[in-house]
Amino acid sequence: MPLRKILPDRFRGAGGADGSPGGAGTFRADFTASLVVFLVAVPLCVGVAVASGVPAELGLITGIVGGLVTGLMPGSSLQVSGPAAGLTVLVYEAVEEYGLAALGVLVLVSGLLQLAMGVLRLGRWFRAISVAVVQGMLAGIGLVLIAGQLYALADAKAPSSGLGKLGGLPGLVADVAGSSAALKAVAVGAGTIAVLVLWPLWKRGAQVLPAPLAAVALATLATVGMDLPVARVEVQGLLDAVQPPGGSEFAQLAEIGVLGTVLAFTLIASAESLFSAAAVDRLHDGPRTDYDKELIAQGTGNAVCGVLGALPMTAVIVRSSANVRAGAKTKVSRVLHGVWLLVFAVLFPSALGVIPVAALAGVLVHAGWKLIPTKDLVPLWRAHRGEAVVLVVTASAIVITNMFEGVIIGLLMAVAKSAWETSHVHVEVAGLEDAPEDRPVRVRVLGNATFLRLPKLLDELEALPREREVRLDLSGLRHVDHACEMALATWTERHNAVVSRDADSGSRAAGAADSGDVDSDAGPDPDPDPDANGSAVKDPGAEKRALA
């Protein structure tokens, strides 16, 4: 029976992504696109797994679940899910810290959190995350990923921390230079990167074979043909790789570090999936993504991956864009790509054992470089310097600390930047030059007065004449926080008290001077009595100024 006949009716009648009616033509387009996505997914699934420090088969399991489970669910019709390079660093750190057996628990709980957020309709709120934070997150991941895979290029073990990876590169260069085996492995990896860069330039070849598969295939042929002494992918079988979590692994959820890792999984996987959905929506004219349903689909897939002890999944822009460009019309293409991954993993597992690790490292070095927004950084600096600073700080924090702490620092930076930019305060001064000196200066404050702008605001008030009373009008403020309100009230009270005191002192001095002018020949009275006669010892003008 043809495969088209056994597919669910709701696929065949759903119509294309562009709203066109479904049919044989739609199925042929989806069938062809599924093969393209499958060929792109195989090296990426295996490469991400190896870079994450887990068996290669776990990457394929996540890809299969992404096709057969997440692919069946509503949300985004054309984007493809699977293991992503964006989570490689975090998975590697989690496996190193808590062990491979704990990975299933981390992924399962993350999936359940995604499900809950989707049911609570929180998917749309991920669009409120600063783009600079997401770009900085991906840039930091890319830097750590590249640094770690440079060691894999030479068949060497990478240090665990990001700074350790960067700091050990000079020593790695020296070790490679003195080892012929390491030089051969580096040559395989460098050749893989070269094919990845140059293959798309050959339009006809790129249409027949995706660049990642062509690069890995050529590297594998060269390694086998020349019998190069380089490390190969270790294969243990699909069923043997499945490791469902047990009770002891669930007990680790009581640890603060495990909970932090779960939150990092959830945040990064959700943000990357929904940002990928927004990017895929721009590639086609079909129905837009329902973010809440997509979050439910991603959570369901991750929950299944957690039960199987596999890698976490996200929607992946590389596979998704390949799916759209290959002419996919419905979700059938991504479901079929999961079928092909399952067939490959069951029938041809030994094919993985001939792939050189250096070739997969080359694929991930290329993928890591694409995560760094090299083309966007300079224009972003020119247009929005605050956003560029948030991006750089987030990326640097991820390299220096770890994924979770780096993202938190980036989010705090974005919030602080937004608070600073929105707390604009404008001061209007009236009666400073065109009014008599005995009249008060009227100061009106407009905008949002927060503690962030308080130093600047107080500086402007301190610049006013010290001998003039100030009347402060805060009715034009849209928002004033408690700290700012108290500081302004205190400043106004003290300033006017000093003006009043100076005015009283001036009036007494003026009165004493007037008394001396009336009876200048008699000399100063050692004990003047201001009420002894009708002398004008008080300056009515000064009294009015004091009372104004």
XYZ file of C-alpha atoms in Angstrom:
548
model
C 0.000 0.000 0.000
C 1.452 3.423 -0.901
C 2.653 5.516 2.033
C 0.290 8.291 1.018
C -2.675 5.973 1.678
C -1.742 5.129 5.256
C -1.194 8.719 6.409
C -3.965 10.233 8.542
C -6.715 11.937 6.567
C -6.244 15.167 8.454
C -2.786 15.545 6.899
C -3.973 14.978 3.351
C -6.913 17.328 3.744
C -5.150 20.020 5.718
C -3.906 21.903 2.688
C -0.536 23.475 2.148
C 1.284 25.994 4.290
C 0.224 28.659 1.829
C -3.432 27.773 2.219
C -3.672 25.801 -1.033
C -5.732 22.589 -1.042
C -3.909 19.360 -0.308
C -3.530 16.492 -2.738
C -1.029 14.300 -4.545
C 1.099 17.295 -5.476
C 1.253 18.409 -1.860
C 2.282 14.943 -0.702
C 5.040 14.720 -3.331
C 6.414 18.080 -2.176
C 6.316 16.986 1.470
C 7.925 13.625 0.632
C 10.832 15.288 -1.168
C 11.284 17.880 1.571
C 11.335 15.153 4.240
C 14.286 13.461 2.534
C 16.199 16.752 2.432
C 15.521 17.418 6.115
C 16.521 13.845 6.985
C 19.863 14.236 5.206
C 20.486 17.523 7.047
C 19.390 16.088 10.395
C 21.568 12.946 10.501
C 24.974 14.617 10.901
C 23.567 17.327 13.162
C 21.805 14.866 15.500
C 24.931 12.737 15.806
C 27.257 15.730 16.098
C 25.240 17.427 18.827
C 25.113 14.185 20.812
C 28.858 13.593 20.586
C 29.595 17.229 21.507
C 27.226 16.918 24.478
C 29.184 13.965 25.843
C 26.398 11.393 25.357
C 26.025 8.382 23.017
C 25.394 9.320 19.400
C 22.148 7.344 19.350
C 20.565 9.711 21.892
C 20.778 12.505 19.355
C 18.951 10.362 16.811
C 16.271 9.466 19.405
C 15.611 13.146 20.033
C 15.366 13.740 16.291
C 12.916 10.843 15.939
C 10.744 12.180 18.778
C 10.905 15.636 17.235
C 9.468 14.228 14.022
C 6.991 11.614 15.202
C 5.701 13.336 18.370
C 6.242 17.077 18.117
C 5.771 16.952 14.349
C 2.244 15.593 14.759
C 1.114 18.372 17.092
C -0.286 21.801 16.204
C 1.648 25.024 16.648
C 3.961 25.724 13.749
C 3.302 23.664 10.645
C 6.712 23.747 8.968
C 9.414 24.106 11.596
C 11.380 20.984 12.529
C 12.462 19.995 16.039
C 15.440 18.001 17.250
C 18.675 18.271 19.264
C 20.144 21.758 18.924
C 23.652 23.144 19.092
C 22.288 25.890 21.343
C 21.872 23.425 24.222
C 25.112 21.508 23.689
C 27.130 23.425 26.269
C 24.431 23.200 28.922
C 23.891 19.466 28.359
C 27.629 18.790 28.523
C 27.901 20.682 31.838
C 24.862 18.844 33.253
C 26.208 15.411 32.277
C 29.619 16.233 33.738
C 28.054 17.482 36.979
C 25.180 15.063 37.608
C 25.860 12.079 35.328
C 24.203 10.733 32.203
C 21.451 8.997 34.174
C 20.187 12.347 35.494
C 19.758 13.792 32.001
C 16.352 12.171 31.544
C 14.988 13.780 34.727
C 16.247 17.213 33.711
C 14.670 16.968 30.275
C 11.420 15.449 31.562
C 10.813 18.190 34.147
C 11.735 20.863 31.606
C 9.173 19.415 29.225
C 6.508 19.419 31.916
C 7.273 23.071 32.684
C 6.929 23.912 29.000
C 3.586 22.086 28.923
C 2.385 24.068 31.934
C 3.480 27.367 30.394
C 1.685 26.520 27.175
C -1.528 25.574 28.978
C -1.320 28.827 30.983
C -0.883 30.715 27.684
C 2.544 32.087 28.594
C 4.061 31.362 25.190
C 3.471 34.882 23.923
C 5.459 36.324 26.828
C 8.643 34.818 25.447
C 8.370 37.421 22.708
C 8.983 40.007 25.445
C 12.496 38.657 26.085
C 15.084 41.125 24.869
C 16.434 40.135 21.465
C 19.863 41.302 22.653
C 19.742 38.740 25.477
C 18.817 35.947 23.062
C 21.541 36.972 20.600
C 24.040 37.246 23.449
C 22.976 33.822 24.715
C 23.500 32.274 21.295
C 26.799 34.120 20.843
C 28.073 32.855 24.204
C 26.980 29.324 23.322
C 28.698 29.658 19.955
C 31.974 30.807 21.513
C 32.049 27.993 24.079
C 30.953 25.479 21.439
C 33.706 26.512 19.029
C 36.334 26.476 21.776
C 35.276 22.986 22.891
C 35.076 21.522 19.388
C 38.565 22.752 18.531
C 39.785 20.116 20.976
C 37.583 17.494 19.300
C 39.131 18.459 15.964
C 42.432 17.215 17.360
C 40.936 14.159 19.114
C 41.775 15.774 22.462
C 39.676 16.122 25.632
C 38.379 19.629 26.277
C 38.435 21.337 29.708
C 35.040 21.637 31.397
C 34.727 25.419 31.823
C 34.450 28.041 29.120
C 37.482 29.979 30.347
C 39.395 26.716 30.652
C 38.645 25.906 27.016
C 39.843 29.321 25.857
C 42.864 29.328 28.146
C 43.969 25.879 26.995
C 44.020 26.711 23.279
C 47.721 27.757 23.183
C 48.678 24.438 24.755
C 46.431 22.612 22.302
C 48.207 24.254 19.369
C 51.568 23.141 20.751
C 50.326 19.579 21.261
C 48.896 19.374 17.739
C 52.099 20.681 16.202
C 54.063 17.829 17.803
C 51.697 14.992 16.904
C 51.196 13.595 13.408
C 47.972 11.813 14.426
C 46.517 15.066 15.789
C 47.523 16.901 12.610
C 45.648 14.322 10.512
C 42.533 14.704 12.662
C 42.727 18.489 12.353
C 43.072 18.124 8.578
C 39.864 16.048 8.482
C 38.012 18.643 10.552
C 39.374 21.605 8.580
C 38.430 19.883 5.340
C 34.894 19.380 6.660
C 34.606 23.096 7.457
C 35.911 23.998 4.010
C 33.271 21.821 2.334
C 30.547 23.370 4.502
C 31.586 26.845 3.381
C 32.184 26.088 -0.302
C 29.486 23.485 -1.040
C 26.554 25.983 -1.165
C 28.417 27.876 -3.899
C 27.845 24.891 -6.182
C 24.123 25.408 -6.760
C 23.453 22.114 -8.540
C 25.290 20.042 -5.939
C 23.611 21.872 -3.056
C 20.202 21.041 -4.533
C 21.038 17.335 -4.649
C 22.888 16.940 -1.341
C 22.806 19.247 1.732
C 26.142 20.716 2.771
C 26.369 19.017 6.222
C 25.798 15.555 4.768
C 28.181 16.194 1.854
C 30.909 17.401 4.239
C 30.573 14.443 6.617
C 30.305 11.948 3.759
C 33.460 13.251 2.045
C 35.363 13.309 5.348
C 34.259 9.736 6.087
C 35.294 8.534 2.623
C 38.698 10.190 2.970
C 39.220 8.689 6.425
C 38.269 5.181 5.338
C 40.067 5.393 1.994
C 43.351 6.569 3.484
C 42.913 4.541 6.702
C 43.615 7.607 8.846
C 44.252 6.967 12.571
C 41.504 9.256 13.862
C 38.765 8.693 16.438
C 35.428 7.381 15.170
C 31.912 7.629 16.583
C 31.200 4.920 19.156
C 28.011 2.917 18.488
C 26.110 0.846 21.044
C 22.666 0.366 19.447
C 19.450 2.335 19.654
C 17.746 0.307 22.403
C 20.915 0.058 24.469
C 21.226 3.857 24.467
C 17.768 4.379 25.984
C 18.122 5.037 29.732
C 14.820 5.885 31.457
C 15.402 7.777 34.733
C 14.945 6.002 38.050
C 14.002 7.009 41.569
C 17.503 8.046 42.589
C 17.676 10.460 39.679
C 14.361 12.064 40.667
C 15.740 12.545 44.185
C 18.378 14.858 42.731
C 15.646 17.406 42.013
C 15.987 18.512 45.646
C 19.398 20.017 44.801
C 19.490 23.728 44.021
C 21.937 23.221 41.157
C 19.654 20.676 39.474
C 16.684 23.049 39.680
C 18.794 25.824 38.180
C 19.742 23.551 35.291
C 16.090 22.624 34.733
C 15.133 26.304 34.574
C 17.973 26.967 32.161
C 16.831 24.081 29.932
C 13.277 25.399 29.981
C 14.129 29.026 29.322
C 16.652 28.414 26.562
C 14.717 25.652 24.785
C 11.483 27.653 24.859
C 13.046 30.923 23.760
C 15.032 29.289 20.950
C 11.965 27.378 19.711
C 9.686 30.412 19.654
C 12.290 32.681 18.080
C 12.850 29.981 15.471
C 9.098 29.889 14.858
C 9.064 33.641 14.270
C 11.937 33.282 11.794
C 10.268 30.389 9.949
C 7.019 32.361 9.688
C 8.921 34.950 7.677
C 9.983 32.277 5.162
C 6.490 31.274 4.005
C 3.040 32.774 3.464
C 1.037 30.129 5.296
C -0.636 30.167 8.722
C 1.307 31.874 11.492
C 2.570 30.024 14.550
C 0.362 29.692 17.611
C 3.011 30.249 20.297
C 1.085 28.607 23.120
C 0.331 25.479 21.076
C 3.943 25.356 19.892
C 5.127 25.520 23.486
C 2.808 22.617 24.336
C 4.199 20.649 21.378
C 7.800 21.316 22.469
C 6.956 20.393 26.059
C 5.349 17.136 24.979
C 8.389 16.237 22.891
C 10.798 17.038 25.706
C 8.729 15.038 28.196
C 8.949 11.996 25.900
C 12.693 12.569 25.408
C 13.093 12.751 29.184
C 11.317 9.421 29.673
C 13.702 7.870 27.121
C 16.761 9.523 28.689
C 17.541 11.382 25.453
C 18.763 14.889 24.666
C 16.472 17.925 25.033
C 14.914 19.267 21.860
C 14.158 22.654 20.413
C 12.876 23.863 17.092
C 15.980 24.152 14.910
C 16.256 26.932 12.351
C 18.734 25.055 10.109
C 16.424 22.065 9.586
C 13.322 24.263 9.504
C 14.660 26.572 6.811
C 15.804 23.517 4.803
C 12.263 22.155 5.106
C 10.685 25.357 3.784
C 13.196 25.826 0.979
C 12.752 22.204 -0.101
C 9.104 23.003 -0.828
C 7.310 21.492 2.185
C 3.592 22.226 2.276
C 2.311 20.595 5.471
C 3.569 18.975 8.659
C 3.803 15.638 6.789
C 7.372 16.509 5.801
C 8.622 16.801 9.359
C 6.778 13.640 10.434
C 8.319 11.676 7.553
C 11.778 12.979 8.414
C 11.298 11.334 11.824
C 10.312 8.095 10.082
C 13.504 8.131 7.991
C 15.615 8.788 11.114
C 13.992 5.797 12.822
C 14.600 3.537 9.822
C 18.211 4.655 9.611
C 18.871 4.153 13.341
C 17.307 0.667 13.342
C 18.617 -0.719 10.051
C 21.973 1.015 9.632
C 23.423 1.721 13.099
C 26.860 0.497 12.032
C 27.027 3.357 9.514
C 27.630 5.705 12.445
C 30.760 3.829 13.509
C 32.742 4.904 10.444
C 32.139 8.652 10.902
C 35.239 10.473 12.211
C 34.668 12.578 15.321
C 36.779 15.364 13.794
C 34.276 15.683 10.931
C 31.382 16.140 13.349
C 33.491 18.657 15.275
C 33.954 20.575 12.045
C 30.177 20.646 11.511
C 29.658 22.045 15.014
C 32.448 24.623 14.686
C 30.649 25.867 11.588
C 27.307 25.811 13.433
C 28.814 27.631 16.412
C 30.186 30.376 14.182
C 26.723 30.910 12.711
C 25.366 31.450 16.238
C 27.569 34.533 16.654
C 25.881 37.652 15.171
C 29.039 39.004 13.564
C 27.152 40.942 10.880
C 24.654 42.477 13.288
C 26.977 43.689 16.047
C 28.396 46.819 14.361
C 25.008 48.084 13.036
C 23.494 47.370 16.462
C 26.246 49.393 18.153
C 25.603 52.329 15.857
C 21.825 52.288 16.282
C 21.296 50.970 19.837
C 24.448 50.951 21.935
C 22.626 49.805 25.044
C 21.396 46.682 23.247
C 24.912 45.971 21.970
C 26.269 46.229 25.521
C 23.626 43.776 26.777
C 24.561 41.347 23.981
C 28.291 41.487 24.729
C 27.814 41.253 28.502
C 25.500 38.239 28.164
C 27.912 36.406 25.858
C 30.901 37.211 28.078
C 29.068 36.131 31.231
C 28.210 32.766 29.670
C 31.859 32.196 28.736
C 33.154 33.289 32.156
C 30.542 31.609 34.395
C 28.063 29.147 32.891
C 24.917 29.110 30.806
C 22.342 29.712 33.551
C 24.184 32.470 35.375
C 25.119 34.149 32.097
C 21.489 34.284 30.931
C 20.343 35.638 34.311
C 23.008 38.363 34.155
C 21.878 39.234 30.644
C 18.224 39.459 31.680
C 19.116 41.701 34.634
C 21.162 43.915 32.327
C 18.244 44.197 29.904
C 15.839 45.111 32.711
C 18.244 47.720 34.100
C 18.751 49.206 30.633
C 15.022 49.420 30.027
C 14.441 50.999 33.432
C 17.158 53.563 32.724
C 15.830 54.422 29.288
C 12.195 54.709 30.376
C 12.927 56.904 33.409
C 13.230 60.117 31.386
C 12.871 63.273 33.486
C 12.557 66.801 32.082
C 12.824 69.904 34.272
C 11.110 73.170 33.275
C 12.099 76.350 35.147
C 9.904 79.495 35.092
C 10.452 82.916 36.690
C 14.223 82.689 36.819
C 15.058 85.781 34.730
C 11.850 87.615 33.813
C 10.418 87.843 37.355
C 11.456 90.059 40.290
C 14.042 88.583 42.613
C 11.545 88.545 45.465
C 9.344 86.129 43.545
C 9.875 82.327 43.841
C 11.299 80.240 41.031
C 8.739 77.770 39.726
C 10.132 74.345 38.780
C 7.980 71.744 36.993
C 9.219 68.137 36.717
C 7.879 66.004 33.831
C 8.255 62.338 32.876
C 9.173 59.371 35.088
C 11.138 60.160 38.233
C 12.957 57.088 39.565
C 16.013 56.598 41.727
C 18.032 55.930 38.558
C 17.572 59.559 37.465
C 17.722 61.092 40.939
C 21.400 62.238 40.802
C 20.821 64.105 37.533
C 17.592 65.637 38.843
C 19.225 66.865 42.050
C 22.126 68.308 40.063
C 19.689 70.420 38.022
C 17.946 71.639 41.182
C 21.259 72.484 42.865
C 22.109 74.713 39.885
C 19.194 77.056 40.743
C 19.988 80.348 42.575
C 20.461 79.683 46.269
C 18.881 83.016 47.276
C 15.574 82.359 45.485
C 12.726 80.324 46.911
C 11.683 77.292 44.821
C 8.144 76.102 44.239
C 8.291 72.490 43.005
C 5.429 71.160 40.828
C 5.302 67.342 40.459
C 1.887 67.163 38.798
C 3.488 66.499 35.406
C 5.109 63.240 36.509
C 3.617 60.031 35.119
C 5.452 58.030 37.763
C 7.538 58.879 40.816
C 8.987 56.234 43.105
C 9.218 56.590 46.866
C 12.961 57.284 46.968
C 12.686 60.072 44.423
C 9.615 61.620 46.047
C 11.252 61.728 49.461
C 14.512 63.158 48.084
C 12.713 65.947 46.201
C 10.575 66.878 49.217
C 13.619 66.964 51.491
C 15.623 69.091 49.052
C 12.795 71.609 48.610
C 12.226 71.946 52.355
C 15.917 72.495 53.110
C 16.457 74.897 50.213
C 13.519 77.117 51.142
C 14.456 77.008 54.826
C 17.924 78.341 53.965
C 16.419 81.072 51.761
C 14.038 82.105 54.517
C 16.809 82.156 57.112
C 19.056 84.226 54.861
C 16.193 86.636 54.192
C 15.572 87.109 57.946
C 19.279 87.720 58.538
C 19.364 90.213 55.689
C 16.361 92.160 57.040
C 17.894 92.432 60.509
C 21.182 93.618 59.033
C 19.359 96.153 56.839
C 17.420 97.461 59.854
C 20.589 97.935 61.852
C 22.214 99.815 58.976
C 19.167 102.133 58.619
C 19.277 103.036 62.341
C 22.913 104.045 62.011
C 22.119 106.376 59.094
C 19.450 108.327 61.055
C 21.750 109.181 63.974
C 25.224 108.849 62.599
C 26.760 111.567 64.829
C 25.718 109.976 68.061
C 27.720 106.868 67.408
C 26.538 103.356 67.740
C 24.153 102.507 70.543
C 25.581 99.627 72.566
C 22.101 98.468 73.495
C 19.693 99.610 70.774
C 15.992 99.449 71.512
C 14.091 99.044 68.270
C 10.854 100.153 69.947
C 12.237 103.267 71.584
C 11.317 105.422 68.642
C 9.636 105.051 65.285
C 12.858 104.159 63.401
C 12.370 101.784 60.367
C 14.477 98.906 61.595
C 12.599 96.410 59.426
C 12.685 96.218 55.681
C 9.098 95.633 54.528
C 10.390 94.234 51.227
C 12.568 91.745 53.025
C 9.632 90.725 55.200
C 7.507 90.115 52.132
C 10.251 88.020 50.592
C 10.489 85.959 53.739
C 6.744 85.353 53.772
C 6.330 84.735 50.030
